[in-house]
């Protein structure tokens, strides 16, 4: 039995430490999914918290502990969609993160543009970027987390990077 | 971008280039695209463009490494069937694993404060809480006051809730006294202490206070020996005090704290951990020290003054060792871009002679350095010591495990050579 499956078994028996260990192991992945489905880090954290509550409450419905990552990612995806439906502002409102701290130089500005550009991407493309760079997952792990094939992950990451590059070039044609 | 498009299916080539960049291609596909890159300058240029974008993305995401930590720490689980809420001030380490410090509300039953989790063990560690001894495989939670022991055939890693990392050599035993206080009961322990409040290490009569740093401590009945690889530490024993800087060591023996002296080779000092015993013998201290500095300076000069392709294609036989020494040197710690360059060069040269240094560089703070280093190890070992460099993107359970696998492979190789 994998470490994750063992922790799921313990968490089902109301073992909070085990659930916390699950969050420690996979929280970054879940937060990456939440970030991809929201417009800013405040929304992302709320979706992450809501998703985490749903996971905790419905652990008993998970058939196999080995499917925890894919299942919990889908729970967070649903939480993000529910929130978007409720507020109907997703992808329509301007970014609402707090103003960026004073830029320390061109690289800081570019970083800010990159983060904003990723957030304005279609969710499926933003999702692979978040899982890859923020979650630190491999293609196979992303495929497992959001239940798609490895070639699809490859294809989406390729499209996401191409889109990001075009967006950055349009914003700042002189860069590089 | 289309004006640079090479022959073939453009979408497929794009996808392959991305997968190549991400270390996601199988060996055959990798060789095929490398051949094309070598023959088609426009492809090489596109790869460079992708590398730039990839580097920017990594940079951007590295700016908020604590978001996951903060978000997880704010999670409050409702207690099923009750109204009591449970606060969990979890701390997530710089990598991914982590924090389990739980404090109950007055109305909830007392829960011991968790100070760590076993992240990797080559066999089975044992944990004693109170009077009970229990096996502690990977994933085991370690409460305050727990004594963790490794038997004579097991080495293990413990991720502490404050982000620090402990590694126990065979036969070592420690007590997690409280947050940021560890007692070494016996044996050899290596630690990378996360920055923050002072961290205390106790070993018999010796008390050591460190801030964020990397060190090794060995305790036997007769002797306590500390080696400091980075940061600063204060050692107190028998009324004497020694302040150590990076690269120094000190011993407490026969009731006396010896003067500090320089560690002549980090590779040797951490040999137990890196499975590098084969390289630990028969060296003159002063000469080793001098050679280390000389090679490091040489490697840095080459990284500054010579472009990457020239080093790889024309100077690889004379550059590989200096570049490797530079990569793991103290001076390179603040030069991330140069370390990345050095790691890429070593990945291309992929020479067995620098394998010991490559194993050290798997612990680099920068993910791009670790991945390139892992790629070098993959090439040197023909994928036997490292099949998937991308696992080194983060310092987590998987990468620790992969590091140990690479170390074990090399130990096996060097053991075979000695025979």
PDB file of C-alpha atoms in Angstrom, chain A residues 3 7 10 14-29 31 35 40-42 44-45 48-50 52-53 56-57 107-108 110-115 118-119 126 129-141 150-151 154-155 157-166 168-169 175-176, chain B residues 1 4 11 14-16 18-22 24-25 49-50 52-61 63-80 84-86 88-102 114 117 138-141 388 390-391 393-394 396-398:
ATOM      1  CA  UNK A   3       1.978   6.075   1.736  1.00  0.00           C
ATOM      2  CA  UNK A   7      -2.838   7.894   5.087  1.00  0.00           C
ATOM      3  CA  UNK A  10      -6.213   6.452   8.614  1.00  0.00           C
ATOM      4  CA  UNK A  14     -11.097  10.462  11.702  1.00  0.00           C
ATOM      5  CA  UNK A  15      -7.332  10.644  12.095  1.00  0.00           C
ATOM      6  CA  UNK A  16      -6.690  14.338  11.622  1.00  0.00           C
ATOM      7  CA  UNK A  17      -2.918  13.992  11.707  1.00  0.00           C
ATOM      8  CA  UNK A  18      -3.158  11.587   8.775  1.00  0.00           C
ATOM      9  CA  UNK A  19      -5.350  14.018   6.855  1.00  0.00           C
ATOM     10  CA  UNK A  20      -2.917  16.799   7.618  1.00  0.00           C
ATOM     11  CA  UNK A  21      -0.123  14.605   6.309  1.00  0.00           C
ATOM     12  CA  UNK A  22      -2.150  14.095   3.121  1.00  0.00           C
ATOM     13  CA  UNK A  23      -2.427  17.850   2.773  1.00  0.00           C
ATOM     14  CA  UNK A  24       1.268  18.210   3.400  1.00  0.00           C
ATOM     15  CA  UNK A  25       1.975  15.715   0.630  1.00  0.00           C
ATOM     16  CA  UNK A  26      -0.613  16.850  -1.916  1.00  0.00           C
ATOM     17  CA  UNK A  27      -1.734  20.313  -0.781  1.00  0.00           C
ATOM     18  CA  UNK A  28       0.487  22.027  -3.298  1.00  0.00           C
ATOM     19  CA  UNK A  29      -1.096  20.048  -6.117  1.00  0.00           C
ATOM     20  CA  UNK A  31      -3.716  24.531  -4.553  1.00  0.00           C
ATOM     21  CA  UNK A  35      -5.177  28.627  -8.698  1.00  0.00           C
ATOM     22  CA  UNK A  40      -6.494  35.623  -8.017  1.00  0.00           C
ATOM     23  CA  UNK A  41      -4.741  34.184  -5.020  1.00  0.00           C
ATOM     24  CA  UNK A  42      -7.485  35.165  -2.564  1.00  0.00           C
ATOM     25  CA  UNK A  44      -7.684  30.410  -5.047  1.00  0.00           C
ATOM     26  CA  UNK A  45      -7.190  30.025  -1.342  1.00  0.00           C
ATOM     27  CA  UNK A  48      -8.674  25.442  -1.831  1.00  0.00           C
ATOM     28  CA  UNK A  49     -10.197  25.668   1.648  1.00  0.00           C
ATOM     29  CA  UNK A  50     -13.677  24.847   0.411  1.00  0.00           C
ATOM     30  CA  UNK A  52     -10.327  20.657   1.352  1.00  0.00           C
ATOM     31  CA  UNK A  53     -13.451  20.695   3.542  1.00  0.00           C
ATOM     32  CA  UNK A  56     -12.452  15.753   4.436  1.00  0.00           C
ATOM     33  CA  UNK A  57     -16.206  15.343   4.658  1.00  0.00           C
ATOM     34  CA  UNK A 107      12.553  41.194 -13.805  1.00  0.00           C
ATOM     35  CA  UNK A 108       9.963  41.825 -11.104  1.00  0.00           C
ATOM     36  CA  UNK A 110       8.118  40.606 -16.014  1.00  0.00           C
ATOM     37  CA  UNK A 111       7.333  38.097 -13.281  1.00  0.00           C
ATOM     38  CA  UNK A 112       4.142  39.969 -12.536  1.00  0.00           C
ATOM     39  CA  UNK A 113       3.166  39.969 -16.211  1.00  0.00           C
ATOM     40  CA  UNK A 114       3.820  36.253 -16.443  1.00  0.00           C
ATOM     41  CA  UNK A 115       1.644  35.439 -13.450  1.00  0.00           C
ATOM     42  CA  UNK A 118      -1.158  32.626 -16.907  1.00  0.00           C
ATOM     43  CA  UNK A 119      -4.237  33.590 -14.931  1.00  0.00           C
ATOM     44  CA  UNK A 126      -3.524  27.465 -16.895  1.00  0.00           C
ATOM     45  CA  UNK A 129       1.136  25.420 -16.055  1.00  0.00           C
ATOM     46  CA  UNK A 130       0.132  25.623 -12.409  1.00  0.00           C
ATOM     47  CA  UNK A 131       0.520  21.895 -11.835  1.00  0.00           C
ATOM     48  CA  UNK A 132       3.857  21.814 -13.596  1.00  0.00           C
ATOM     49  CA  UNK A 133       5.483  24.926 -12.148  1.00  0.00           C
ATOM     50  CA  UNK A 134       3.635  25.548  -8.893  1.00  0.00           C
ATOM     51  CA  UNK A 135       2.748  21.936  -8.110  1.00  0.00           C
ATOM     52  CA  UNK A 136       6.082  20.607  -9.346  1.00  0.00           C
ATOM     53  CA  UNK A 137       4.478  17.571 -10.976  1.00  0.00           C
ATOM     54  CA  UNK A 138       5.816  15.539 -13.861  1.00  0.00           C
ATOM     55  CA  UNK A 139       3.719  14.911 -16.977  1.00  0.00           C
ATOM     56  CA  UNK A 140       2.693  11.519 -15.624  1.00  0.00           C
ATOM     57  CA  UNK A 141       1.713  12.995 -12.268  1.00  0.00           C
ATOM     58  CA  UNK A 150       0.437  12.107 -20.975  1.00  0.00           C
ATOM     59  CA  UNK A 151       0.410  13.255 -24.652  1.00  0.00           C
ATOM     60  CA  UNK A 154       2.404  17.550 -23.315  1.00  0.00           C
ATOM     61  CA  UNK A 155       0.131  19.161 -25.894  1.00  0.00           C
ATOM     62  CA  UNK A 157       1.744  22.581 -21.872  1.00  0.00           C
ATOM     63  CA  UNK A 158       3.099  23.265 -25.357  1.00  0.00           C
ATOM     64  CA  UNK A 159       0.036  25.364 -26.231  1.00  0.00           C
ATOM     65  CA  UNK A 160       0.140  27.170 -22.900  1.00  0.00           C
ATOM     66  CA  UNK A 161       3.766  28.151 -23.337  1.00  0.00           C
ATOM     67  CA  UNK A 162       3.173  29.281 -26.926  1.00  0.00           C
ATOM     68  CA  UNK A 163       0.220  31.377 -25.803  1.00  0.00           C
ATOM     69  CA  UNK A 164       2.219  32.842 -22.951  1.00  0.00           C
ATOM     70  CA  UNK A 165       5.059  33.721 -25.270  1.00  0.00           C
ATOM     71  CA  UNK A 166       2.692  35.441 -27.723  1.00  0.00           C
ATOM     72  CA  UNK A 168       4.320  38.562 -23.513  1.00  0.00           C
ATOM     73  CA  UNK A 169       5.570  39.556 -26.946  1.00  0.00           C
ATOM     74  CA  UNK A 175      11.804  42.197 -24.454  1.00  0.00           C
ATOM     75  CA  UNK A 176      14.553  39.741 -25.299  1.00  0.00           C
TER      76      UNK A 176
ATOM     77  CA  UNK B   1       7.891  31.624 -35.019  1.00  0.00           C
ATOM     78  CA  UNK B   4      11.886  29.207 -38.166  1.00  0.00           C
ATOM     79  CA  UNK B  11       2.820  20.646 -33.794  1.00  0.00           C
ATOM     80  CA  UNK B  14       6.780  21.774 -30.815  1.00  0.00           C
ATOM     81  CA  UNK B  15       5.437  19.176 -28.434  1.00  0.00           C
ATOM     82  CA  UNK B  16       8.677  17.182 -28.636  1.00  0.00           C
ATOM     83  CA  UNK B  18       8.682  21.051 -24.912  1.00  0.00           C
ATOM     84  CA  UNK B  19       8.897  17.480 -23.677  1.00  0.00           C
ATOM     85  CA  UNK B  20      12.650  17.518 -24.305  1.00  0.00           C
ATOM     86  CA  UNK B  21      12.986  20.700 -22.267  1.00  0.00           C
ATOM     87  CA  UNK B  22      10.971  19.086 -19.472  1.00  0.00           C
ATOM     88  CA  UNK B  24       9.973  13.929 -20.440  1.00  0.00           C
ATOM     89  CA  UNK B  25      11.223  12.124 -23.556  1.00  0.00           C
ATOM     90  CA  UNK B  49      13.639  30.589 -26.529  1.00  0.00           C
ATOM     91  CA  UNK B  50      11.754  27.905 -24.658  1.00  0.00           C
ATOM     92  CA  UNK B  52      14.251  31.440 -21.494  1.00  0.00           C
ATOM     93  CA  UNK B  53      10.482  31.242 -21.057  1.00  0.00           C
ATOM     94  CA  UNK B  54      10.845  28.204 -18.800  1.00  0.00           C
ATOM     95  CA  UNK B  55      13.402  30.033 -16.682  1.00  0.00           C
ATOM     96  CA  UNK B  56      11.085  33.067 -16.408  1.00  0.00           C
ATOM     97  CA  UNK B  57       8.213  30.833 -15.374  1.00  0.00           C
ATOM     98  CA  UNK B  58      10.311  29.118 -12.734  1.00  0.00           C
ATOM     99  CA  UNK B  59      11.427  32.504 -11.492  1.00  0.00           C
ATOM    100  CA  UNK B  60       7.853  33.724 -11.329  1.00  0.00           C
ATOM    101  CA  UNK B  61       6.614  30.711  -9.432  1.00  0.00           C
ATOM    102  CA  UNK B  63       8.481  34.157  -5.881  1.00  0.00           C
ATOM    103  CA  UNK B  64       5.637  32.746  -3.830  1.00  0.00           C
ATOM    104  CA  UNK B  65       6.937  29.475  -2.470  1.00  0.00           C
ATOM    105  CA  UNK B  66       5.124  29.966   0.791  1.00  0.00           C
ATOM    106  CA  UNK B  67       1.606  30.238  -0.588  1.00  0.00           C
ATOM    107  CA  UNK B  68       0.983  26.533  -0.179  1.00  0.00           C
ATOM    108  CA  UNK B  69       2.407  26.625   3.327  1.00  0.00           C
ATOM    109  CA  UNK B  70       0.235  29.563   4.288  1.00  0.00           C
ATOM    110  CA  UNK B  71      -2.898  28.132   2.663  1.00  0.00           C
ATOM    111  CA  UNK B  72      -2.501  24.759   4.331  1.00  0.00           C
ATOM    112  CA  UNK B  73      -1.765  26.358   7.682  1.00  0.00           C
ATOM    113  CA  UNK B  74      -5.110  28.169   7.529  1.00  0.00           C
ATOM    114  CA  UNK B  75      -7.141  25.010   7.000  1.00  0.00           C
ATOM    115  CA  UNK B  76      -9.420  24.241   9.936  1.00  0.00           C
ATOM    116  CA  UNK B  77     -11.110  20.891   9.934  1.00  0.00           C
ATOM    117  CA  UNK B  78     -14.590  20.634  11.415  1.00  0.00           C
ATOM    118  CA  UNK B  79     -14.920  17.792  13.873  1.00  0.00           C
ATOM    119  CA  UNK B  80     -17.571  15.440  12.472  1.00  0.00           C
ATOM    120  CA  UNK B  84     -15.639  22.132  17.939  1.00  0.00           C
ATOM    121  CA  UNK B  85     -13.170  23.442  15.427  1.00  0.00           C
ATOM    122  CA  UNK B  86      -9.675  22.329  15.278  1.00  0.00           C
ATOM    123  CA  UNK B  88      -3.832  23.201  12.762  1.00  0.00           C
ATOM    124  CA  UNK B  89      -0.842  25.487  12.573  1.00  0.00           C
ATOM    125  CA  UNK B  90       0.907  23.368  10.007  1.00  0.00           C
ATOM    126  CA  UNK B  91       4.236  24.307   8.658  1.00  0.00           C
ATOM    127  CA  UNK B  92       5.124  23.236   5.196  1.00  0.00           C
ATOM    128  CA  UNK B  93       8.802  22.982   4.485  1.00  0.00           C
ATOM    129  CA  UNK B  94      10.602  24.591   1.596  1.00  0.00           C
ATOM    130  CA  UNK B  95       9.992  21.471  -0.402  1.00  0.00           C
ATOM    131  CA  UNK B  96       6.616  19.843  -0.304  1.00  0.00           C
ATOM    132  CA  UNK B  97       6.359  17.657   2.754  1.00  0.00           C
ATOM    133  CA  UNK B  98       5.536  18.543   6.010  1.00  0.00           C
ATOM    134  CA  UNK B  99       4.041  20.122   8.949  1.00  0.00           C
ATOM    135  CA  UNK B 100       1.963  18.505  11.442  1.00  0.00           C
ATOM    136  CA  UNK B 101       2.178  20.613  14.553  1.00  0.00           C
ATOM    137  CA  UNK B 102      -1.304  20.269  15.917  1.00  0.00           C
ATOM    138  CA  UNK B 114       3.901  16.499  15.799  1.00  0.00           C
ATOM    139  CA  UNK B 117       7.504  12.884   9.510  1.00  0.00           C
ATOM    140  CA  UNK B 138       8.137   6.330   5.492  1.00  0.00           C
ATOM    141  CA  UNK B 139       5.167   8.586   6.268  1.00  0.00           C
ATOM    142  CA  UNK B 140       5.247   7.931  10.024  1.00  0.00           C
ATOM    143  CA  UNK B 141       4.441  10.958  12.139  1.00  0.00           C
ATOM    144  CA  UNK B 388      13.663  10.479 -14.563  1.00  0.00           C
ATOM    145  CA  UNK B 390      12.188  15.622 -13.514  1.00  0.00           C
ATOM    146  CA  UNK B 391      11.653  14.117 -10.050  1.00  0.00           C
ATOM    147  CA  UNK B 393      12.108  19.546  -9.624  1.00  0.00           C
ATOM    148  CA  UNK B 394      11.203  19.752  -5.950  1.00  0.00           C
ATOM    149  CA  UNK B 396      10.382  16.093  -1.714  1.00  0.00           C
ATOM    150  CA  UNK B 397       9.935  12.463  -0.838  1.00  0.00           C
ATOM    151  CA  UNK B 398      10.392  11.348  -4.438  1.00  0.00           C
TER     152      UNK B 398
END
